[in-house]
Amino acid sequence: MLDIANLSLGIVILLLRVTVVFLLYFFLWQVLRVIGQDLRAGPAPSPAQINPYGQLVVMSAGQTGLPIGKIFPLSPTTIIGRNPDNDVALNDNFLSGAHAQLQLQDDEWILEDMHSTNGTFINGFEVRTPTSINDGDIIRVGRVELKLVL
């Protein structure tokens, strides 16, 4: 004879198992959906990206130990060199204390070598006089390469 109590208890347990599996898959789907949205949104803007003057991004760190992609915010006059008081202080033996200066003049960035021993370069060319520099140009001081991002 068929026992209705055991049959209905078996159905209830089966429904609870199916519900738990459904909730688990629903949770995993929600997690993957949120991760996908975050990846499509890209990185959040850092305070340096909001800087109205722009920034210098480390492209090659030489032996300074700086991470590639480190951002240095620019000010209207930015000094690059080995001195810790500089706006962009880099620990490189090939740099002078005050190696180069970036200055904003009439909406144009001017790079000037400050009589350094090893020179300053823009896109591989040595800077001998104050030189205009554009967005995306690569500045090399010592063994460090910095990209100008405006």
PDB file of C-alpha atoms in Angstrom:
ATOM      1  CA  MET A   1       0.000   0.000   0.000  1.00  0.00           C
ATOM      2  CA  LEU A   2       1.176   3.524  -0.793  1.00  0.00           C
ATOM      3  CA  ASP A   3       2.129   5.629   2.243  1.00  0.00           C
ATOM      4  CA  ILE A   4       1.001   9.194   1.494  1.00  0.00           C
ATOM      5  CA  ALA A   5       2.929  10.741   4.440  1.00  0.00           C
ATOM      6  CA  ASN A   6       6.282   9.350   3.232  1.00  0.00           C
ATOM      7  CA  LEU A   7       5.497  10.329  -0.355  1.00  0.00           C
ATOM      8  CA  SER A   8       4.635  13.925   0.539  1.00  0.00           C
ATOM      9  CA  LEU A   9       7.735  14.169   2.802  1.00  0.00           C
ATOM     10  CA  GLY A  10       9.890  12.925  -0.094  1.00  0.00           C
ATOM     11  CA  ILE A  11       8.364  15.532  -2.414  1.00  0.00           C
ATOM     12  CA  VAL A  12       8.975  18.330   0.115  1.00  0.00           C
ATOM     13  CA  ILE A  13      12.624  17.292   0.538  1.00  0.00           C
ATOM     14  CA  LEU A  14      13.064  17.110  -3.250  1.00  0.00           C
ATOM     15  CA  LEU A  15      11.554  20.605  -3.665  1.00  0.00           C
ATOM     16  CA  LEU A  16      13.860  21.983  -0.936  1.00  0.00           C
ATOM     17  CA  ARG A  17      16.920  20.468  -2.668  1.00  0.00           C
ATOM     18  CA  VAL A  18      15.909  21.952  -6.032  1.00  0.00           C
ATOM     19  CA  THR A  19      15.310  25.341  -4.381  1.00  0.00           C
ATOM     20  CA  VAL A  20      18.758  25.333  -2.724  1.00  0.00           C
ATOM     21  CA  VAL A  21      20.450  24.424  -6.021  1.00  0.00           C
ATOM     22  CA  PHE A  22      18.455  27.138  -7.821  1.00  0.00           C
ATOM     23  CA  LEU A  23      19.422  29.768  -5.210  1.00  0.00           C
ATOM     24  CA  LEU A  24      23.087  28.745  -5.424  1.00  0.00           C
ATOM     25  CA  TYR A  25      23.128  29.143  -9.222  1.00  0.00           C
ATOM     26  CA  PHE A  26      21.207  32.422  -8.951  1.00  0.00           C
ATOM     27  CA  PHE A  27      23.801  33.742  -6.502  1.00  0.00           C
ATOM     28  CA  LEU A  28      26.689  32.723  -8.784  1.00  0.00           C
ATOM     29  CA  TRP A  29      24.976  34.363 -11.771  1.00  0.00           C
ATOM     30  CA  GLN A  30      24.568  37.623  -9.821  1.00  0.00           C
ATOM     31  CA  VAL A  31      28.246  37.588  -8.786  1.00  0.00           C
ATOM     32  CA  LEU A  32      29.384  37.026 -12.382  1.00  0.00           C
ATOM     33  CA  ARG A  33      27.035  39.760 -13.623  1.00  0.00           C
ATOM     34  CA  VAL A  34      28.450  42.320 -11.165  1.00  0.00           C
ATOM     35  CA  ILE A  35      32.049  41.336 -11.989  1.00  0.00           C
ATOM     36  CA  GLY A  36      31.306  41.706 -15.699  1.00  0.00           C
ATOM     37  CA  GLN A  37      29.847  45.182 -15.162  1.00  0.00           C
ATOM     38  CA  ASP A  38      32.908  46.249 -13.167  1.00  0.00           C
ATOM     39  CA  LEU A  39      35.269  44.973 -15.848  1.00  0.00           C
ATOM     40  CA  ARG A  40      33.379  46.785 -18.616  1.00  0.00           C
ATOM     41  CA  ALA A  41      33.337  50.025 -16.581  1.00  0.00           C
ATOM     42  CA  GLY A  42      37.164  50.122 -16.409  1.00  0.00           C
ATOM     43  CA  PRO A  43      39.262  51.505 -13.585  1.00  0.00           C
ATOM     44  CA  ALA A  44      37.901  54.265 -11.419  1.00  0.00           C
ATOM     45  CA  PRO A  45      39.565  57.611 -12.031  1.00  0.00           C
ATOM     46  CA  SER A  46      42.279  58.298  -9.520  1.00  0.00           C
ATOM     47  CA  PRO A  47      42.796  61.757  -8.051  1.00  0.00           C
ATOM     48  CA  ALA A  48      45.812  62.202 -10.363  1.00  0.00           C
ATOM     49  CA  GLN A  49      43.604  61.664 -13.429  1.00  0.00           C
ATOM     50  CA  ILE A  50      41.392  64.531 -12.281  1.00  0.00           C
ATOM     51  CA  ASN A  51      44.400  66.884 -12.089  1.00  0.00           C
ATOM     52  CA  PRO A  52      43.709  69.818 -14.460  1.00  0.00           C
ATOM     53  CA  TYR A  53      47.382  70.079 -15.469  1.00  0.00           C
ATOM     54  CA  GLY A  54      47.920  66.450 -16.427  1.00  0.00           C
ATOM     55  CA  GLN A  55      50.335  63.832 -15.201  1.00  0.00           C
ATOM     56  CA  LEU A  56      53.536  61.958 -15.856  1.00  0.00           C
ATOM     57  CA  VAL A  57      53.217  58.168 -16.045  1.00  0.00           C
ATOM     58  CA  VAL A  58      56.213  55.878 -15.486  1.00  0.00           C
ATOM     59  CA  MET A  59      56.788  53.818 -18.640  1.00  0.00           C
ATOM     60  CA  SER A  60      60.236  52.435 -17.753  1.00  0.00           C
ATOM     61  CA  ALA A  61      61.513  52.666 -14.198  1.00  0.00           C
ATOM     62  CA  GLY A  62      65.154  51.777 -14.725  1.00  0.00           C
ATOM     63  CA  GLN A  63      66.538  50.706 -11.348  1.00  0.00           C
ATOM     64  CA  THR A  64      64.416  53.060  -9.239  1.00  0.00           C
ATOM     65  CA  GLY A  65      62.032  50.375  -8.033  1.00  0.00           C
ATOM     66  CA  LEU A  66      59.008  52.409  -9.134  1.00  0.00           C
ATOM     67  CA  PRO A  67      56.093  50.400 -10.488  1.00  0.00           C
ATOM     68  CA  ILE A  68      55.302  50.792 -14.184  1.00  0.00           C
ATOM     69  CA  GLY A  69      52.212  52.992 -14.454  1.00  0.00           C
ATOM     70  CA  LYS A  70      52.943  55.062 -11.334  1.00  0.00           C
ATOM     71  CA  ILE A  71      51.425  58.507 -11.763  1.00  0.00           C
ATOM     72  CA  PHE A  72      53.004  61.840 -10.851  1.00  0.00           C
ATOM     73  CA  PRO A  73      50.533  64.762 -10.993  1.00  0.00           C
ATOM     74  CA  LEU A  74      51.785  67.905 -12.694  1.00  0.00           C
ATOM     75  CA  SER A  75      51.755  71.442 -11.356  1.00  0.00           C
ATOM     76  CA  PRO A  76      52.296  74.590 -13.467  1.00  0.00           C
ATOM     77  CA  THR A  77      56.024  74.254 -12.760  1.00  0.00           C
ATOM     78  CA  THR A  78      57.222  70.697 -12.139  1.00  0.00           C
ATOM     79  CA  ILE A  79      60.830  69.867 -11.242  1.00  0.00           C
ATOM     80  CA  ILE A  80      62.136  66.372 -12.024  1.00  0.00           C
ATOM     81  CA  GLY A  81      65.266  65.089 -10.306  1.00  0.00           C
ATOM     82  CA  ARG A  82      66.889  63.088  -7.541  1.00  0.00           C
ATOM     83  CA  ASN A  83      66.323  65.658  -4.773  1.00  0.00           C
ATOM     84  CA  PRO A  84      63.511  64.450  -2.445  1.00  0.00           C
ATOM     85  CA  ASP A  85      62.026  67.979  -2.434  1.00  0.00           C
ATOM     86  CA  ASN A  86      61.355  67.865  -6.199  1.00  0.00           C
ATOM     87  CA  ASP A  87      57.818  67.495  -7.535  1.00  0.00           C
ATOM     88  CA  VAL A  88      58.909  64.263  -9.249  1.00  0.00           C
ATOM     89  CA  ALA A  89      61.633  62.738  -7.069  1.00  0.00           C
ATOM     90  CA  LEU A  90      63.308  59.722  -8.674  1.00  0.00           C
ATOM     91  CA  ASN A  91      65.978  57.600  -7.008  1.00  0.00           C
ATOM     92  CA  ASP A  92      68.265  57.111 -10.009  1.00  0.00           C
ATOM     93  CA  ASN A  93      72.056  57.588  -9.889  1.00  0.00           C
ATOM     94  CA  PHE A  94      72.021  58.972 -13.449  1.00  0.00           C
ATOM     95  CA  LEU A  95      69.834  61.932 -12.412  1.00  0.00           C
ATOM     96  CA  SER A  96      70.987  65.291 -11.159  1.00  0.00           C
ATOM     97  CA  GLY A  97      69.455  66.799  -8.026  1.00  0.00           C
ATOM     98  CA  ALA A  98      67.306  69.104 -10.185  1.00  0.00           C
ATOM     99  CA  HIS A  99      67.495  67.410 -13.572  1.00  0.00           C
ATOM    100  CA  ALA A 100      64.708  68.914 -15.700  1.00  0.00           C
ATOM    101  CA  GLN A 101      61.812  71.336 -15.442  1.00  0.00           C
ATOM    102  CA  LEU A 102      58.367  71.108 -17.031  1.00  0.00           C
ATOM    103  CA  GLN A 103      56.592  74.438 -17.164  1.00  0.00           C
ATOM    104  CA  LEU A 104      53.157  75.424 -18.441  1.00  0.00           C
ATOM    105  CA  GLN A 105      53.408  78.589 -20.560  1.00  0.00           C
ATOM    106  CA  ASP A 106      50.369  79.882 -22.481  1.00  0.00           C
ATOM    107  CA  ASP A 107      48.628  76.458 -22.557  1.00  0.00           C
ATOM    108  CA  GLU A 108      51.820  74.796 -23.803  1.00  0.00           C
ATOM    109  CA  TRP A 109      54.167  72.552 -21.826  1.00  0.00           C
ATOM    110  CA  ILE A 110      57.855  73.441 -22.095  1.00  0.00           C
ATOM    111  CA  LEU A 111      60.580  70.983 -21.049  1.00  0.00           C
ATOM    112  CA  GLU A 112      63.959  72.391 -20.075  1.00  0.00           C
ATOM    113  CA  ASP A 113      67.105  70.531 -19.090  1.00  0.00           C
ATOM    114  CA  MET A 114      68.550  72.171 -15.964  1.00  0.00           C
ATOM    115  CA  HIS A 115      72.233  71.650 -16.921  1.00  0.00           C
ATOM    116  CA  SER A 116      72.129  67.982 -15.956  1.00  0.00           C
ATOM    117  CA  THR A 117      75.149  65.744 -16.441  1.00  0.00           C
ATOM    118  CA  ASN A 118      73.423  62.999 -18.457  1.00  0.00           C
ATOM    119  CA  GLY A 119      70.908  65.091 -20.402  1.00  0.00           C
ATOM    120  CA  THR A 120      67.150  65.050 -20.892  1.00  0.00           C
ATOM    121  CA  PHE A 121      65.451  63.450 -23.891  1.00  0.00           C
ATOM    122  CA  ILE A 122      62.041  63.767 -25.593  1.00  0.00           C
ATOM    123  CA  ASN A 123      61.104  60.770 -27.744  1.00  0.00           C
ATOM    124  CA  GLY A 124      64.805  59.870 -28.006  1.00  0.00           C
ATOM    125  CA  PHE A 125      66.060  63.346 -28.967  1.00  0.00           C
ATOM    126  CA  GLU A 126      68.216  65.343 -26.569  1.00  0.00           C
ATOM    127  CA  VAL A 127      66.776  68.579 -25.182  1.00  0.00           C
ATOM    128  CA  ARG A 128      69.363  71.363 -25.427  1.00  0.00           C
ATOM    129  CA  THR A 129      67.039  74.387 -25.255  1.00  0.00           C
ATOM    130  CA  PRO A 130      63.556  74.817 -23.732  1.00  0.00           C
ATOM    131  CA  THR A 131      61.400  72.600 -25.955  1.00  0.00           C
ATOM    132  CA  SER A 132      57.650  72.284 -26.442  1.00  0.00           C
ATOM    133  CA  ILE A 133      56.245  68.897 -25.443  1.00  0.00           C
ATOM    134  CA  ASN A 134      52.909  67.332 -26.407  1.00  0.00           C
ATOM    135  CA  ASP A 135      50.471  64.828 -24.964  1.00  0.00           C
ATOM    136  CA  GLY A 136      51.871  61.309 -25.298  1.00  0.00           C
ATOM    137  CA  ASP A 137      55.526  62.344 -25.619  1.00  0.00           C
ATOM    138  CA  ILE A 138      58.089  60.258 -23.723  1.00  0.00           C
ATOM    139  CA  ILE A 139      60.549  62.099 -21.464  1.00  0.00           C
ATOM    140  CA  ARG A 140      63.718  60.222 -20.536  1.00  0.00           C
ATOM    141  CA  VAL A 141      65.730  61.439 -17.570  1.00  0.00           C
ATOM    142  CA  GLY A 142      68.520  59.146 -16.435  1.00  0.00           C
ATOM    143  CA  ARG A 143      67.227  55.610 -16.934  1.00  0.00           C
ATOM    144  CA  VAL A 144      63.600  56.531 -16.293  1.00  0.00           C
ATOM    145  CA  GLU A 145      61.013  57.107 -19.024  1.00  0.00           C
ATOM    146  CA  LEU A 146      57.915  59.167 -18.253  1.00  0.00           C
ATOM    147  CA  LYS A 147      54.933  59.679 -20.550  1.00  0.00           C
ATOM    148  CA  LEU A 148      53.148  63.045 -20.551  1.00  0.00           C
ATOM    149  CA  VAL A 149      49.383  62.545 -20.269  1.00  0.00           C
ATOM    150  CA  LEU A 150      47.232  65.675 -20.506  1.00  0.00           C
TER     151      LEU A 150
END
